[in-house]
mmCIF file of C-alpha atoms in Angstrom:
data_model
loop_
_atom_site.group_PDB
_atom_site.id
_atom_site.type_symbol
_atom_site.label_atom_id
_atom_site.label_comp_id
_atom_site.label_asym_id
_atom_site.label_seq_id
_atom_site.Cartn_x
_atom_site.Cartn_y
_atom_site.Cartn_z
ATOM 1 C CA MET A 1159 35.637 -32.932 -71.733
ATOM 2 C CA SER A 1160 36.312 -29.281 -71.539
ATOM 3 C CA GLY A 1161 34.557 -26.261 -70.191
ATOM 4 C CA THR A 1162 34.888 -23.229 -67.974
ATOM 5 C CA ASN A 1163 34.240 -22.851 -64.270
ATOM 6 C CA ALA A 1164 31.909 -19.969 -63.425
ATOM 7 C CA GLY A 1165 31.810 -18.407 -59.938
ATOM 8 C CA ILE A 1166 28.794 -19.186 -57.796
ATOM 9 C CA SER A 1167 26.973 -16.049 -56.659
ATOM 10 C CA VAL A 1168 24.615 -15.726 -53.678
ATOM 11 C CA ASP A 1169 21.857 -13.279 -53.040
ATOM 12 C CA CYS A 1170 22.950 -10.319 -50.970
ATOM 13 C CA PRO A 1171 22.440 -9.016 -48.465
ATOM 14 C CA ALA A 1172 21.935 -12.400 -46.811
ATOM 15 C CA THR A 1173 20.951 -13.374 -43.280
ATOM 16 C CA ILE A 1174 23.711 -15.190 -41.428
ATOM 17 C CA SER A 1175 21.805 -15.756 -38.198
ATOM 18 C CA SER A 1176 18.469 -14.969 -36.580
ATOM 19 C CA GLU A 1177 18.411 -15.410 -32.796
ATOM 20 C CA CYS A 1178 15.521 -15.188 -30.341
ATOM 21 C CA TRP A 1179 16.074 -13.220 -27.114
ATOM 22 C CA LYS A 1180 13.737 -12.076 -24.349
ATOM 23 C CA VAL A 1181 13.474 -9.854 -21.316
ATOM 24 C CA PRO A 1182 11.965 -12.256 -18.748
ATOM 25 C CA GLY A 1183 8.602 -11.128 -17.433
ATOM 26 C CA TYR A 1184 7.186 -11.530 -13.952
ATOM 27 C CA ARG A 1185 3.935 -11.693 -12.042
ATOM 28 C CA TYR A 1186 2.637 -10.670 -8.623
ATOM 29 C CA VAL A 1187 -0.364 -12.332 -6.987
ATOM 30 C CA THR A 1188 -2.317 -10.153 -4.552
ATOM 31 C CA TYR A 1189 -4.995 -10.744 -1.929
ATOM 32 C CA ASP A 1190 -7.030 -7.909 -0.382
ATOM 33 C CA ASN A 1191 -9.378 -7.852 2.601
ATOM 34 C CA SER A 1192 -11.168 -4.635 1.540
ATOM 35 C CA GLY A 1193 -14.050 -6.054 -0.515
ATOM 36 C CA ALA A 1194 -13.872 -5.941 -4.332
ATOM 37 C CA THR A 1195 -10.637 -4.155 -5.331
ATOM 38 C CA PRO A 1196 -8.045 -4.389 -8.137
ATOM 39 C CA CYS A 1197 -5.878 -6.380 -5.708
ATOM 40 C CA GLY A 1198 -8.388 -9.116 -4.918
ATOM 41 C CA THR A 1199 -11.865 -9.718 -3.513
ATOM 42 C CA SER A 1200 -12.921 -10.622 0.015
ATOM 43 C CA THR A 1201 -16.421 -11.839 0.823
ATOM 44 C CA ILE A 1202 -18.573 -12.559 3.863
ATOM 45 C CA ASN A 1203 -21.126 -15.314 3.204
ATOM 46 C CA GLY A 1204 -20.575 -14.839 -0.524
ATOM 47 C CA ALA A 1205 -21.094 -11.049 -0.650
ATOM 48 C CA ALA A 1206 -18.135 -8.769 -1.356
ATOM 49 C CA ALA A 1207 -17.235 -7.029 1.907
ATOM 50 C CA GLY A 1208 -14.275 -5.871 3.943
ATOM 51 C CA VAL A 1209 -12.947 -8.437 6.387
ATOM 52 C CA CYS A 1210 -10.948 -7.568 9.505
ATOM 53 C CA ASP A 1211 -10.666 -8.184 13.250
ATOM 54 C CA ARG A 1212 -11.188 -11.954 13.144
ATOM 55 C CA PRO A 1213 -9.318 -13.395 16.154
ATOM 56 C CA ASN A 1214 -10.886 -16.862 15.876
ATOM 57 C CA VAL A 1215 -11.123 -18.382 12.403
ATOM 58 C CA ARG A 1216 -10.995 -21.939 11.092
ATOM 59 C CA VAL A 1217 -9.093 -22.117 7.805
ATOM 60 C CA THR A 1218 -10.670 -24.832 5.677
ATOM 61 C CA SER A 1219 -9.191 -24.559 2.179
ATOM 62 C CA TRP A 1220 -6.699 -22.776 -0.033
ATOM 63 C CA ILE A 1221 -6.814 -23.765 -3.700
ATOM 64 C CA ILE A 1222 -3.438 -23.781 -5.470
ATOM 65 C CA ASN A 1223 -3.131 -25.349 -8.930
ATOM 66 C CA GLY A 1224 -6.676 -26.627 -8.492
ATOM 67 C CA VAL A 1225 -5.912 -28.557 -5.282
ATOM 68 C CA ASN A 1226 -6.701 -27.746 -1.646
ATOM 69 C CA VAL A 1227 -3.313 -27.483 0.090
ATOM 70 C CA ILE A 1228 -4.856 -27.284 3.585
ATOM 71 C CA SER A 1229 -4.554 -30.939 4.480
ATOM 72 C CA ASP A 1230 -6.340 -30.518 7.804
ATOM 73 C CA PRO A 1231 -8.501 -27.481 8.762
ATOM 74 C CA PHE A 1232 -6.961 -25.496 11.602
ATOM 75 C CA THR A 1233 -7.815 -22.595 13.895
ATOM 76 C CA ASP A 1234 -5.994 -19.299 13.450
ATOM 77 C CA GLY A 1235 -6.424 -15.607 14.261
ATOM 78 C CA TRP A 1236 -6.299 -12.473 12.101
ATOM 79 C CA ASN A 1237 -6.543 -9.458 14.377
ATOM 80 C CA GLU A 1238 -7.342 -5.758 13.924
ATOM 81 C CA CYS A 1239 -7.543 -4.251 10.438
ATOM 82 C CA GLY A 1240 -5.224 -2.926 7.739
ATOM 83 C CA GLN A 1241 -1.554 -3.852 7.981
ATOM 84 C CA PRO A 1242 -1.777 -5.878 11.251
ATOM 85 C CA PHE A 1243 -4.590 -8.038 9.840
ATOM 86 C CA LEU A 1244 -2.716 -8.712 6.614
ATOM 87 C CA ALA A 1245 0.515 -9.448 8.464
ATOM 88 C CA ASP A 1246 -1.371 -12.203 10.323
ATOM 89 C CA LEU A 1247 -2.866 -13.487 7.064
ATOM 90 C CA ALA A 1248 0.579 -13.430 5.406
ATOM 91 C CA ALA A 1249 1.925 -15.623 8.207
ATOM 92 C CA THR A 1250 -0.874 -18.121 7.536
ATOM 93 C CA LEU A 1251 -0.142 -18.219 3.791
ATOM 94 C CA ASN A 1252 3.609 -18.520 4.255
ATOM 95 C CA THR A 1253 3.057 -21.468 6.606
ATOM 96 C CA TRP A 1254 0.885 -23.417 4.156
ATOM 97 C CA ASP A 1255 2.191 -22.381 0.719
ATOM 98 C CA PRO A 1256 4.078 -25.395 -0.724
ATOM 99 C CA PHE A 1257 5.539 -23.156 -3.447
ATOM 100 C CA ALA A 1258 7.020 -20.491 -1.121
ATOM 101 C CA GLY A 1259 5.176 -17.505 -2.565
ATOM 102 C CA GLY A 1260 6.850 -15.141 -0.100
ATOM 103 C CA TRP A 1261 3.707 -13.318 1.071
ATOM 104 C CA VAL A 1262 4.083 -9.842 2.597
ATOM 105 C CA ALA A 1263 1.775 -6.974 3.510
ATOM 106 C CA ALA A 1264 2.353 -4.257 0.905
ATOM 107 C CA VAL A 1265 1.143 -0.699 0.329
ATOM 108 C CA SER A 1266 0.132 0.885 -2.982
ATOM 109 C CA ASP A 1267 -1.812 3.938 -4.108
ATOM 110 C CA THR A 1268 -4.309 1.655 -5.861
ATOM 111 C CA CYS A 1269 -5.236 -0.669 -2.992
ATOM 112 C CA ALA A 1270 -3.648 0.840 0.123
ATOM 113 C CA VAL A 1271 -2.595 -2.102 2.325
ATOM 114 C CA HIS A 1272 -2.952 -5.533 0.718
ATOM 115 C CA LEU A 1273 -1.109 -8.854 0.533
ATOM 116 C CA ARG A 1274 1.387 -9.632 -2.217
ATOM 117 C CA SER A 1275 3.626 -12.482 -3.331
ATOM 118 C CA ARG A 1276 7.248 -12.297 -4.332
ATOM 119 C CA ALA A 1277 7.968 -11.979 -8.045
ATOM 120 C CA LEU A 1278 6.810 -15.090 -9.904
ATOM 121 C CA PRO A 1279 7.150 -16.212 -13.551
ATOM 122 C CA PRO A 1280 4.452 -14.785 -15.887
ATOM 123 C CA THR A 1281 2.842 -18.241 -16.002
ATOM 124 C CA GLY A 1282 3.028 -21.142 -13.609
ATOM 125 C CA THR A 1283 1.652 -21.666 -10.103
ATOM 126 C CA GLU A 1284 -2.021 -20.680 -9.975
ATOM 127 C CA TYR A 1285 -3.073 -19.318 -6.602
ATOM 128 C CA GLY A 1286 -6.803 -19.436 -5.921
ATOM 129 C CA VAL A 1287 -9.458 -18.883 -3.275
ATOM 130 C CA LEU A 1288 -8.696 -19.074 0.452
ATOM 131 C CA THR A 1289 -11.725 -20.033 2.577
ATOM 132 C CA ALA A 1290 -12.221 -19.810 6.330
ATOM 133 C CA THR A 1291 -15.051 -19.862 8.853
ATOM 134 C CA ASP A 1292 -15.356 -17.312 11.659
ATOM 135 C CA VAL A 1293 -15.775 -19.596 14.660
ATOM 136 C CA ASP A 1294 -17.455 -16.843 16.714
ATOM 137 C CA THR A 1295 -20.066 -15.745 14.120
ATOM 138 C CA GLY A 1296 -20.348 -18.761 11.818
ATOM 139 C CA GLN A 1297 -19.710 -16.554 8.773
ATOM 140 C CA THR A 1298 -17.865 -17.922 5.748
ATOM 141 C CA LEU A 1299 -14.932 -15.744 4.684
ATOM 142 C CA THR A 1300 -13.259 -15.999 1.274
ATOM 143 C CA PHE A 1301 -10.315 -14.252 -0.344
ATOM 144 C CA THR A 1302 -9.924 -14.404 -4.129
ATOM 145 C CA PRO A 1303 -6.617 -13.142 -5.591
ATOM 146 C CA ASP A 1304 -5.772 -10.934 -8.546
ATOM 147 C CA ASP A 1305 -2.719 -11.255 -10.801
ATOM 148 C CA THR A 1306 -0.559 -8.419 -12.091
ATOM 149 C CA VAL A 1307 1.387 -9.841 -15.033
ATOM 150 C CA VAL A 1308 4.291 -8.380 -16.990
ATOM 151 C CA PRO A 1309 4.793 -10.835 -19.897
ATOM 152 C CA ASP A 1310 8.086 -11.846 -21.482
ATOM 153 C CA GLN A 1311 9.263 -9.301 -24.061
ATOM 154 C CA PHE A 1312 10.600 -11.049 -27.170
ATOM 155 C CA TYR A 1313 13.224 -9.750 -29.595
ATOM 156 C CA ARG A 1314 15.079 -11.143 -32.589
ATOM 157 C CA ARG A 1315 18.713 -10.322 -33.286
ATOM 158 C CA VAL A 1316 19.437 -10.600 -37.019
ATOM 159 C CA THR A 1317 22.961 -10.643 -38.427
ATOM 160 C CA GLU A 1318 23.361 -9.981 -42.172
ATOM 161 C CA ILE A 1319 26.194 -9.847 -44.696
ATOM 162 C CA ASP A 1320 26.095 -7.403 -47.588
ATOM 163 C CA CYS A 1321 27.504 -7.797 -51.119
ATOM 164 C CA ALA A 1322 30.848 -6.365 -50.014
ATOM 165 C CA GLY A 1323 31.196 -8.980 -47.301
ATOM 166 C CA VAL A 1324 30.482 -6.572 -44.454
ATOM 167 C CA THR A 1325 28.344 -7.913 -41.614
ATOM 168 C CA SER A 1326 25.826 -5.916 -39.593
ATOM 169 C CA THR A 1327 23.392 -6.637 -36.770
ATOM 170 C CA HIS A 1328 19.939 -5.225 -36.114
ATOM 171 C CA TRP A 1329 17.053 -5.964 -33.765
ATOM 172 C CA LEU A 1330 13.381 -6.685 -34.404
ATOM 173 C CA ASP A 1331 10.513 -6.604 -31.922
ATOM 174 C CA ALA A 1332 7.968 -9.402 -31.448
ATOM 175 C CA ASN A 1333 6.016 -8.138 -34.486
ATOM 176 C CA GLY A 1334 9.087 -8.111 -36.743
ATOM 177 C CA ASN A 1335 9.502 -4.336 -36.692
ATOM 178 C CA PRO A 1336 12.941 -2.711 -36.342
ATOM 179 C CA THR A 1337 13.631 -1.615 -32.765
ATOM 180 C CA ALA A 1338 16.455 -0.358 -30.582
ATOM 181 C CA ALA A 1339 18.716 -2.979 -29.035
ATOM 182 C CA PRO A 1340 17.442 -4.029 -25.575
ATOM 183 C CA ASN A 1341 19.582 -3.616 -22.489
ATOM 184 C CA PRO A 1342 22.069 -6.523 -22.688
ATOM 185 C CA ALA A 1343 21.998 -6.889 -18.892
ATOM 186 C CA ARG A 1344 18.277 -7.746 -18.978
ATOM 187 C CA ILE A 1345 18.003 -10.234 -21.836
ATOM 188 C CA VAL A 1346 18.443 -14.002 -22.021
ATOM 189 C CA GLU A 1347 18.030 -16.441 -24.885
ATOM 190 C CA CYS A 1348 14.427 -17.485 -25.428
ATOM 191 C CA SER A 1349 15.177 -21.099 -24.553
ATOM 192 C CA VAL A 1350 16.461 -20.142 -21.103
ATOM 193 C CA GLN A 1351 13.947 -20.581 -18.273
ATOM 194 C CA VAL A 1352 14.831 -18.297 -15.409
ATOM 195 C CA THR A 1353 13.385 -17.081 -12.156
ATOM 196 C CA PRO A 1354 11.996 -13.602 -12.797
ATOM 197 C CA GLY A 1355 14.668 -10.965 -12.781
ATOM 198 C CA ALA A 1356 12.233 -8.503 -11.268
ATOM 199 C CA ARG A 1357 13.329 -9.261 -7.660
ATOM 200 C CA THR A 1358 12.726 -11.906 -5.015
ATOM 201 C CA VAL A 1359 10.601 -9.328 -3.171
ATOM 202 C CA PRO A 1360 9.026 -6.111 -4.414
ATOM 203 C CA THR A 1361 11.345 -3.107 -4.607
ATOM 204 C CA GLU A 1362 10.942 -1.253 -1.342
ATOM 205 C CA ARG A 1363 10.718 2.541 -1.366
ATOM 206 C CA VAL A 1364 10.288 4.896 1.584
ATOM 207 C CA ARG A 1365 7.900 7.806 1.097
ATOM 208 C CA PRO A 1366 8.006 10.902 3.353
ATOM 209 C CA ARG A 1367 4.684 12.248 4.647
ATOM 210 C CA ILE A 1368 3.700 15.253 6.781
ATOM 211 C CA LYS A 1369 0.428 16.723 8.118
ATOM 212 C CA ARG A 1370 -0.499 19.654 10.343
ATOM 213 C CA TYR A 1371 -3.340 19.512 12.878
ATOM 214 C CA THR A 1372 -4.938 22.442 14.696
ATOM 215 C CA GLY A 1373 -7.474 22.427 17.498
ATOM 216 C CA ALA A 1374 -8.964 19.566 19.506
ATOM 217 C CA VAL A 1375 -8.525 17.025 16.691
ATOM 218 C CA ALA A 1376 -6.884 13.605 16.490
ATOM 219 C CA SER A 1377 -4.536 12.115 13.937
ATOM 220 C CA PRO A 1378 -5.437 8.689 12.498
ATOM 221 C CA ASN A 1379 -3.755 5.582 13.844
ATOM 222 C CA LEU A 1380 -0.966 5.340 11.283
ATOM 223 C CA ASP A 1381 -0.361 1.692 12.127
ATOM 224 C CA THR A 1382 -3.589 0.770 10.333
ATOM 225 C CA LEU A 1383 -2.897 2.966 7.288
ATOM 226 C CA ALA A 1384 0.659 2.214 6.223
ATOM 227 C CA VAL A 1385 3.866 0.296 6.903
ATOM 228 C CA VAL A 1386 5.542 3.029 8.962
ATOM 229 C CA GLN A 1387 9.264 3.156 9.826
ATOM 230 C CA SER A 1388 9.410 6.464 11.691
ATOM 231 C CA ILE A 1389 7.075 9.071 13.192
ATOM 232 C CA THR A 1390 7.903 12.516 14.594
ATOM 233 C CA LEU A 1391 5.578 14.753 16.594
ATOM 234 C CA THR A 1392 6.302 18.493 16.929
ATOM 235 C CA VAL A 1393 4.022 20.475 19.251
ATOM 236 C CA LEU A 1394 3.891 24.085 18.029
ATOM 237 C CA ALA A 1395 1.277 25.436 20.464
ATOM 238 C CA GLY A 1396 -1.112 24.202 23.134
ATOM 239 C CA ALA A 1397 -0.717 20.603 24.213
ATOM 240 C CA VAL A 1398 -1.088 17.177 22.582
ATOM 241 C CA ARG A 1399 -2.173 13.922 24.188
ATOM 242 C CA VAL A 1400 -0.009 10.986 23.053
ATOM 243 C CA GLN A 1401 -1.382 7.461 23.402
ATOM 244 C CA ALA A 1402 0.764 4.427 22.591
ATOM 245 C CA ALA A 1403 -0.626 0.914 22.984
ATOM 246 C CA GLY A 1404 0.203 -2.589 21.893
ATOM 247 C CA THR A 1405 2.272 -5.594 22.915
ATOM 248 C CA GLY A 1406 6.015 -6.080 22.785
ATOM 249 C CA ALA A 1407 8.473 -8.940 23.257
ATOM 250 C CA THR A 1408 12.221 -9.405 23.448
ATOM 251 C CA SER A 1409 14.446 -12.420 22.902
ATOM 252 C CA THR A 1410 14.080 -13.277 26.586
ATOM 253 C CA THR A 1411 10.565 -12.114 27.483
ATOM 254 C CA PRO A 1412 7.134 -12.968 26.075
ATOM 255 C CA PRO A 1413 4.744 -10.327 24.648
ATOM 256 C CA THR A 1414 3.698 -7.828 27.315
ATOM 257 C CA ALA A 1415 0.775 -5.429 26.891
ATOM 258 C CA TYR A 1416 1.433 -1.718 27.324
ATOM 259 C CA GLY A 1417 -0.717 1.394 27.221
ATOM 260 C CA ASP A 1418 1.148 4.712 27.516
ATOM 261 C CA ASP A 1419 -0.791 7.994 27.815
ATOM 262 C CA VAL A 1420 0.925 11.343 28.350
ATOM 263 C CA THR A 1421 0.262 15.008 27.544
ATOM 264 C CA VAL A 1422 3.075 16.808 25.706
ATOM 265 C CA PRO A 1423 3.421 20.622 25.982
ATOM 266 C CA ALA A 1424 4.343 23.147 23.271
ATOM 267 C CA GLY A 1425 7.977 23.262 22.156
ATOM 268 C CA VAL A 1426 8.557 19.503 22.456
ATOM 269 C CA THR A 1427 9.518 17.176 19.591
ATOM 270 C CA LEU A 1428 9.297 13.387 19.962
ATOM 271 C CA SER A 1429 10.351 10.682 17.484
ATOM 272 C CA TRP A 1430 9.827 6.935 17.103
ATOM 273 C CA ALA A 1431 11.666 4.774 14.539
ATOM 274 C CA VAL A 1432 12.840 1.256 13.743
ATOM 275 C CA ASP A 1433 16.558 0.674 14.198
ATOM 276 C CA GLY A 1434 17.265 0.080 10.508
ATOM 277 C CA ASP A 1435 18.362 -3.559 10.620
ATOM 278 C CA SER A 1436 16.897 -6.247 8.399
ATOM 279 C CA TYR A 1437 14.543 -7.567 11.084
ATOM 280 C CA ASP A 1438 12.437 -4.480 11.762
ATOM 281 C CA LEU A 1439 10.329 -3.508 8.780
ATOM 282 C CA ALA A 1440 7.869 -1.280 10.613
ATOM 283 C CA LEU A 1441 6.741 0.199 13.899
ATOM 284 C CA ASP A 1442 4.153 -1.911 15.699
ATOM 285 C CA GLY A 1443 1.223 -0.990 17.921
ATOM 286 C CA SER A 1444 -1.045 2.060 17.848
ATOM 287 C CA LEU A 1445 0.163 5.657 18.227
ATOM 288 C CA LEU A 1446 -2.446 8.430 18.469
ATOM 289 C CA PHE A 1447 -2.008 12.190 18.745
ATOM 290 C CA THR A 1448 -4.903 14.384 19.951
ATOM 291 C CA GLY A 1449 -4.977 18.136 20.467
ATOM 292 C CA THR A 1450 -6.251 18.870 23.989
ATOM 293 C CA SER A 1451 -7.873 22.228 23.186
ATOM 294 C CA ALA A 1452 -8.681 24.695 20.414
ATOM 295 C CA ALA A 1453 -5.212 26.214 20.957
ATOM 296 C CA ALA A 1454 -3.413 22.995 19.975
ATOM 297 C CA ASP A 1455 -1.220 23.179 16.880
ATOM 298 C CA PHE A 1456 1.041 20.256 15.965
ATOM 299 C CA LEU A 1457 2.893 18.586 13.101
ATOM 300 C CA VAL A 1458 3.128 14.845 12.467
ATOM 301 C CA HIS A 1459 5.584 13.597 9.882
ATOM 302 C CA TRP A 1460 6.460 10.015 9.091
ATOM 303 C CA THR A 1461 8.060 7.699 6.549
ATOM 304 C CA GLU A 1462 6.184 4.750 5.049
ATOM 305 C CA HIS A 1463 6.996 1.887 2.715
ATOM 306 C CA THR A 1464 5.629 1.886 -0.817
ATOM 307 C CA TYR A 1465 6.214 -0.901 -3.313
ATOM 308 C CA GLN A 1466 6.968 -0.331 -6.982
ATOM 309 C CA ASP A 1467 7.500 -2.882 -9.723
ATOM 310 C CA ALA A 1468 9.377 -0.524 -12.053
ATOM 311 C CA ASP A 1469 13.016 -1.342 -12.725
#
């Protein structure tokens, strides 16, 4: 038998490998006590309404993954409004959440003060309605959450070899269109299941604020509007009444009520601030500034936490 051997040719360019990669997504679950908002809905006897100042409530159910995780109804208290109310509610959720959602009172331009979880996977634990009864009024209170979801972003890395034997790599998006290579520090293989890389808690930012008041006017109680780290009062003219009230405790003493009330003359600057360690997120208690006459002129500037999900 005789014959000739011919070389075997392959089509070129040819794909050597096609790999699936992703930027892991994340999700935040939010509850709000301000009625129907983009961060959740609160109701009183089934009608959307703001809920606050409830010192005596009986928590009856919290539905997570379709199951009531409140094994035995219990009495709790959610005091005041705004950030203090939600801090109390966050403590309730963190006590009873079997999945450690990491609930904190957060501030955003969309919903002002509301309650938010730590970063969660885009799919998974389904948080549902929390129900309680106001023991004093008999009203039924409910809180229904809202989800903010950033899905996984999928990419395909394709390696090819051309007819000259040279290899090259390019990236495709989820629709198969050419795209720029994603940040290598953010991607994992599609088969890898990871805790969201977004953060264990929302990124914390501090925003500076300042307002000027003239005449016999009062500033709002900043404690109910934002998570405040520092406040400074500067009296330019006239006099300003300063009222500070709340309760405080130390490692060796129980909470003690206080109510300070002084008048501050022109030319004086006063400041209040947390000490910057990891235990003190915000100032606590009320702090009110009121001009005592038409001649009063004063500045209030403060720093407050905002929360952003952007990388």
